[in-house]
Coordinates of N, CA and C in Angstrom, one line a residue:
M22 N 73.2 189.4 -11.9 CA 72.0 188.6 -12.2 C 72.2 187.2 -11.7
G23 N 73.5 186.7 -11.5 CA 73.7 185.4 -11.0 C 73.2 185.1 -9.6
M24 N 73.3 186.0 -8.8 CA 72.9 185.8 -7.3 C 71.4 185.5 -7.3
P25 N 70.5 186.4 -7.9 CA 69.1 186.0 -7.9 C 68.7 184.6 -8.4
I26 N 69.4 184.3 -9.5 CA 69.1 183.0 -10.1 C 69.6 181.9 -9.2
S27 N 70.7 182.0 -8.6 CA 71.3 181.0 -7.7 C 70.3 180.9 -6.5
H28 N 69.9 182.0 -6.0 CA 68.9 182.0 -4.9 C 67.7 181.3 -5.2
I29 N 67.1 181.6 -6.3 CA 65.9 180.9 -6.8 C 66.1 179.4 -6.9
M30 N 67.3 179.0 -7.4 CA 67.5 177.6 -7.6 C 67.8 176.9 -6.2
A31 N 68.5 177.6 -5.4 CA 68.7 177.0 -4.0 C 67.4 176.9 -3.2
S32 N 66.5 177.9 -3.4 CA 65.3 177.9 -2.7 C 64.4 176.8 -3.2
G33 N 64.5 176.6 -4.6 CA 63.7 175.5 -5.2 C 64.2 174.1 -4.8
M34 N 65.4 174.1 -4.3 CA 65.9 172.8 -3.8 C 65.6 172.7 -2.2
T35 N 64.7 173.5 -1.7 CA 64.1 173.5 -0.4 C 65.2 174.0 0.6
G36 N 66.1 174.7 0.3 CA 67.0 175.3 1.2 C 67.6 174.3 2.2
I37 N 67.6 174.7 3.5 CA 68.2 173.9 4.5 C 67.4 172.6 4.8
R38 N 66.1 172.5 4.2 CA 65.4 171.3 4.4 C 65.9 170.1 3.6
A39 N 66.7 170.4 2.6 CA 67.4 169.4 1.8 C 68.8 169.9 1.6
A40 N 69.3 170.2 0.4 CA 70.7 170.6 0.3 C 70.9 171.8 -0.5
G41 N 69.8 172.6 -0.6 CA 69.9 173.8 -1.4 C 70.9 174.8 -0.8
D42 N 71.0 174.9 0.5 CA 71.9 175.8 1.1 C 73.4 175.4 0.8
L43 N 73.7 174.1 0.8 CA 75.0 173.6 0.5 C 75.4 173.9 -1.0
V44 N 74.5 173.7 -1.9 CA 74.7 173.9 -3.4 C 75.0 175.3 -3.6
A45 N 74.1 176.2 -3.0 CA 74.3 177.7 -3.2 C 75.6 178.1 -2.6
R46 N 76.0 177.6 -1.5 CA 77.3 178.0 -0.9 C 78.4 177.6 -1.8
M47 N 78.4 176.5 -2.6 CA 79.4 176.2 -3.5 C 79.4 177.1 -4.7
E48 N 78.1 177.5 -5.1 CA 78.1 178.4 -6.3 C 78.7 179.7 -5.9
F49 N 78.4 180.2 -4.7 CA 78.9 181.6 -4.4 C 80.4 181.5 -4.0
S50 N 80.9 180.4 -3.1 CA 82.2 180.5 -2.7 C 83.2 180.0 -3.7
K51 N 82.8 179.1 -4.6 CA 83.8 178.6 -5.6 C 83.4 179.0 -7.1
N52 N 82.4 179.8 -7.2 CA 81.9 180.3 -8.5 C 81.5 179.2 -9.3
M53 N 80.9 178.2 -8.8 CA 80.5 177.0 -9.6 C 79.1 177.2 -10.3
R54 N 78.9 176.7 -11.4 CA 77.6 176.6 -12.0 C 76.8 175.6 -11.2
I55 N 75.4 175.7 -11.3 CA 74.6 174.9 -10.5 C 74.8 173.4 -10.6
G56 N 74.9 173.0 -11.9 CA 75.2 171.6 -12.1 C 76.5 171.0 -11.5
E57 N 77.5 171.8 -11.6 CA 78.8 171.5 -11.1 C 78.7 171.5 -9.5
A58 N 78.0 172.5 -8.9 CA 77.8 172.6 -7.5 C 77.0 171.3 -7.0
K59 N 76.0 170.9 -7.6 CA 75.2 169.8 -7.3 C 76.0 168.5 -7.3
E60 N 76.9 168.4 -8.3 CA 77.8 167.2 -8.4 C 78.7 167.2 -7.3
Y61 N 79.4 168.4 -7.0 CA 80.3 168.5 -5.9 C 79.8 168.1 -4.5
V62 N 78.6 168.7 -4.3 CA 77.9 168.4 -2.9 C 77.5 166.9 -2.9
A63 N 76.9 166.4 -3.9 CA 76.5 165.0 -3.9 C 77.7 164.1 -3.7
K64 N 78.8 164.4 -4.3 CA 80.0 163.6 -4.1 C 80.4 163.7 -2.6
K65 N 80.5 164.9 -2.1 CA 80.9 165.1 -0.6 C 80.0 164.3 0.3
L66 N 78.7 164.3 0.0 CA 77.7 163.7 0.9 C 77.5 162.2 0.5
N67 N 78.2 161.7 -0.6 CA 78.1 160.3 -1.0 C 76.7 159.9 -1.3
V68 N 76.0 160.8 -2.0 CA 74.6 160.5 -2.5 C 74.5 160.8 -4.0
D69 N 73.4 160.4 -4.5 CA 73.0 160.7 -5.9 C 72.7 162.2 -5.9
P70 N 73.0 162.9 -7.0 CA 72.5 164.2 -7.1 C 71.0 164.4 -7.0
T71 N 70.2 163.4 -7.4 CA 68.7 163.6 -7.2 C 68.4 163.5 -5.7
D72 N 69.2 163.0 -4.9 CA 68.9 162.9 -3.4 C 69.0 164.3 -2.8
L73 N 69.7 165.3 -3.4 CA 69.9 166.6 -2.8 C 68.6 167.4 -2.6
S74 N 67.6 167.1 -3.3 CA 66.3 167.7 -3.2 C 65.3 166.9 -2.4
D75 N 65.7 165.7 -1.9 CA 64.8 164.8 -1.2 C 64.8 165.2 0.3
E76 N 63.8 165.8 0.8 CA 63.8 166.2 2.2 C 64.0 165.0 3.1
H77 N 63.5 163.9 2.8 CA 63.6 162.8 3.8 C 65.0 162.3 3.9
V78 N 65.6 162.1 2.7 CA 67.0 161.6 2.6 C 67.9 162.6 3.3
M79 N 67.7 163.9 2.9 CA 68.6 165.0 3.5 C 68.5 165.2 4.9
R80 N 67.2 165.0 5.5 CA 66.9 165.2 7.0 C 67.9 164.3 7.7
E81 N 67.8 163.0 7.3 CA 68.6 162.0 8.0 C 70.1 162.3 7.9
L82 N 70.5 162.6 6.7 CA 71.9 162.8 6.4 C 72.5 164.1 7.1
R83 N 71.6 165.2 7.1 CA 72.0 166.4 7.8 C 72.2 166.2 9.4
E84 N 71.3 165.3 9.9 CA 71.4 165.0 11.4 C 72.6 164.2 11.5
E85 N 72.8 163.2 10.7 CA 74.0 162.3 10.8 C 75.3 163.1 10.8
L86 N 75.4 164.0 9.8 CA 76.7 164.8 9.6 C 76.8 166.1 10.5
D87 N 75.6 166.3 11.2 CA 75.6 167.4 12.2 C 75.8 168.8 11.5
I88 N 75.1 169.0 10.3 CA 75.3 170.2 9.6 C 74.1 171.1 9.6
G89 N 73.2 170.9 10.5 CA 72.1 171.7 10.7 C 70.8 171.2 10.1
V90 N 69.7 171.3 10.8 CA 68.4 171.0 10.3 C 67.5 172.2 10.6
I91 N 66.3 172.1 9.9 CA 65.4 173.3 10.1 C 64.7 173.4 11.5
T92 N 64.5 172.2 12.1 CA 63.9 172.1 13.5 C 65.0 171.7 14.4
S93 N 64.9 172.2 15.6 CA 65.9 172.0 16.6 C 65.9 170.5 17.0
V94 N 67.1 169.9 17.1 CA 67.2 168.5 17.7 C 68.1 168.6 18.9
P95 N 67.7 168.1 20.0 CA 68.6 168.2 21.2 C 70.0 167.6 20.9
G96 N 70.9 168.4 21.3 CA 72.3 168.0 21.2 C 72.9 168.1 19.8
A97 N 72.2 168.5 18.8 CA 72.7 168.7 17.5 C 73.3 170.1 17.3
A98 N 74.3 170.2 16.3 CA 74.9 171.5 16.1 C 73.8 172.5 15.5
K99 N 73.9 173.7 15.8 CA 73.1 174.7 15.1 C 73.9 176.0 15.0
G100 N 73.4 176.9 14.2 CA 74.1 178.1 14.1 C 75.5 178.0 13.6
I101 N 76.5 178.7 14.3 CA 77.8 178.8 13.9 C 78.4 177.4 14.0
A102 N 78.1 176.6 14.9 CA 78.6 175.2 15.0 C 78.3 174.4 13.7
A103 N 77.0 174.5 13.3 CA 76.7 173.7 12.1 C 77.4 174.2 10.8
K104 N 77.6 175.6 10.8 CA 78.3 176.2 9.7 C 79.8 175.7 9.7
M105 N 80.4 175.6 10.9 CA 81.8 175.1 11.0 C 81.9 173.7 10.4
N106 N 80.8 172.8 10.8 CA 80.8 171.5 10.3 C 80.6 171.4 8.7
I107 N 79.8 172.4 8.2 CA 79.7 172.5 6.8 C 81.1 172.9 6.1
E108 N 81.8 173.8 6.7 CA 83.1 174.2 6.2 C 83.9 172.9 6.0
K109 N 84.0 172.1 7.0 CA 84.8 170.9 7.0 C 84.4 169.9 5.9
L110 N 83.1 169.7 5.8 CA 82.5 168.9 4.9 C 82.7 169.2 3.5
L111 N 82.6 170.5 3.2 CA 82.7 171.0 1.8 C 84.1 171.5 1.4
G112 N 85.0 171.6 2.4 CA 86.3 172.1 2.1 C 86.4 173.5 1.7
I113 N 85.6 174.3 2.5 CA 85.5 175.7 2.1 C 85.7 176.6 3.4
R114 N 85.8 177.9 3.2 CA 85.8 178.8 4.4 C 84.5 179.6 4.3
I115 N 83.9 179.9 5.5 CA 82.7 180.6 5.6 C 83.0 181.9 6.4
N116 N 82.6 183.1 5.8 CA 83.0 184.3 6.5 C 82.6 184.4 7.9
S117 N 81.3 184.1 8.2 CA 80.9 184.2 9.6 C 81.7 183.3 10.5
C118 N 82.2 182.2 10.0 CA 83.0 181.3 10.9 C 84.4 181.9 11.1
E119 N 85.0 182.5 10.1 CA 86.2 183.2 10.2 C 86.1 184.4 11.2
T120 N 85.0 185.1 11.1 CA 84.8 186.2 12.1 C 84.7 185.7 13.5
F121 N 84.0 184.6 13.7 CA 83.8 184.0 15.0 C 85.1 183.6 15.5
R122 N 86.0 182.9 14.7 CA 87.3 182.5 15.1 C 88.2 183.7 15.6
A123 N 88.1 184.8 14.8 CA 88.9 186.0 15.1 C 88.4 186.5 16.4
Q124 N 87.1 186.5 16.7 CA 86.6 187.0 18.0 C 87.1 186.2 19.2
L125 N 87.3 185.0 19.0 CA 87.8 184.1 20.0 C 89.2 184.2 20.4
A126 N 90.0 184.7 19.4 CA 91.5 184.8 19.5 C 91.8 186.0 20.4

């Protein structure tokens, strides 16, 4: 039951248009409750937790941190490169990044 609720909450935070994907990632990877995940992500991003659902604040921040945005930006990380930047930012491991690194070896 936890996953559908987390998905609903992350979607409600506008997913990748804001920080919903980052919060959901912390909920799943570190088994955090949503409030704890929001606090963790806000601290890592150096913003107030209320900024996590602000599309304008997060758009600029996502571009600055190169962690992926919903529309393509020339020269910006996307796909696996953005996910690898998210790994570094949040201090977590992402399965698809691990798989990619294994394929390169």
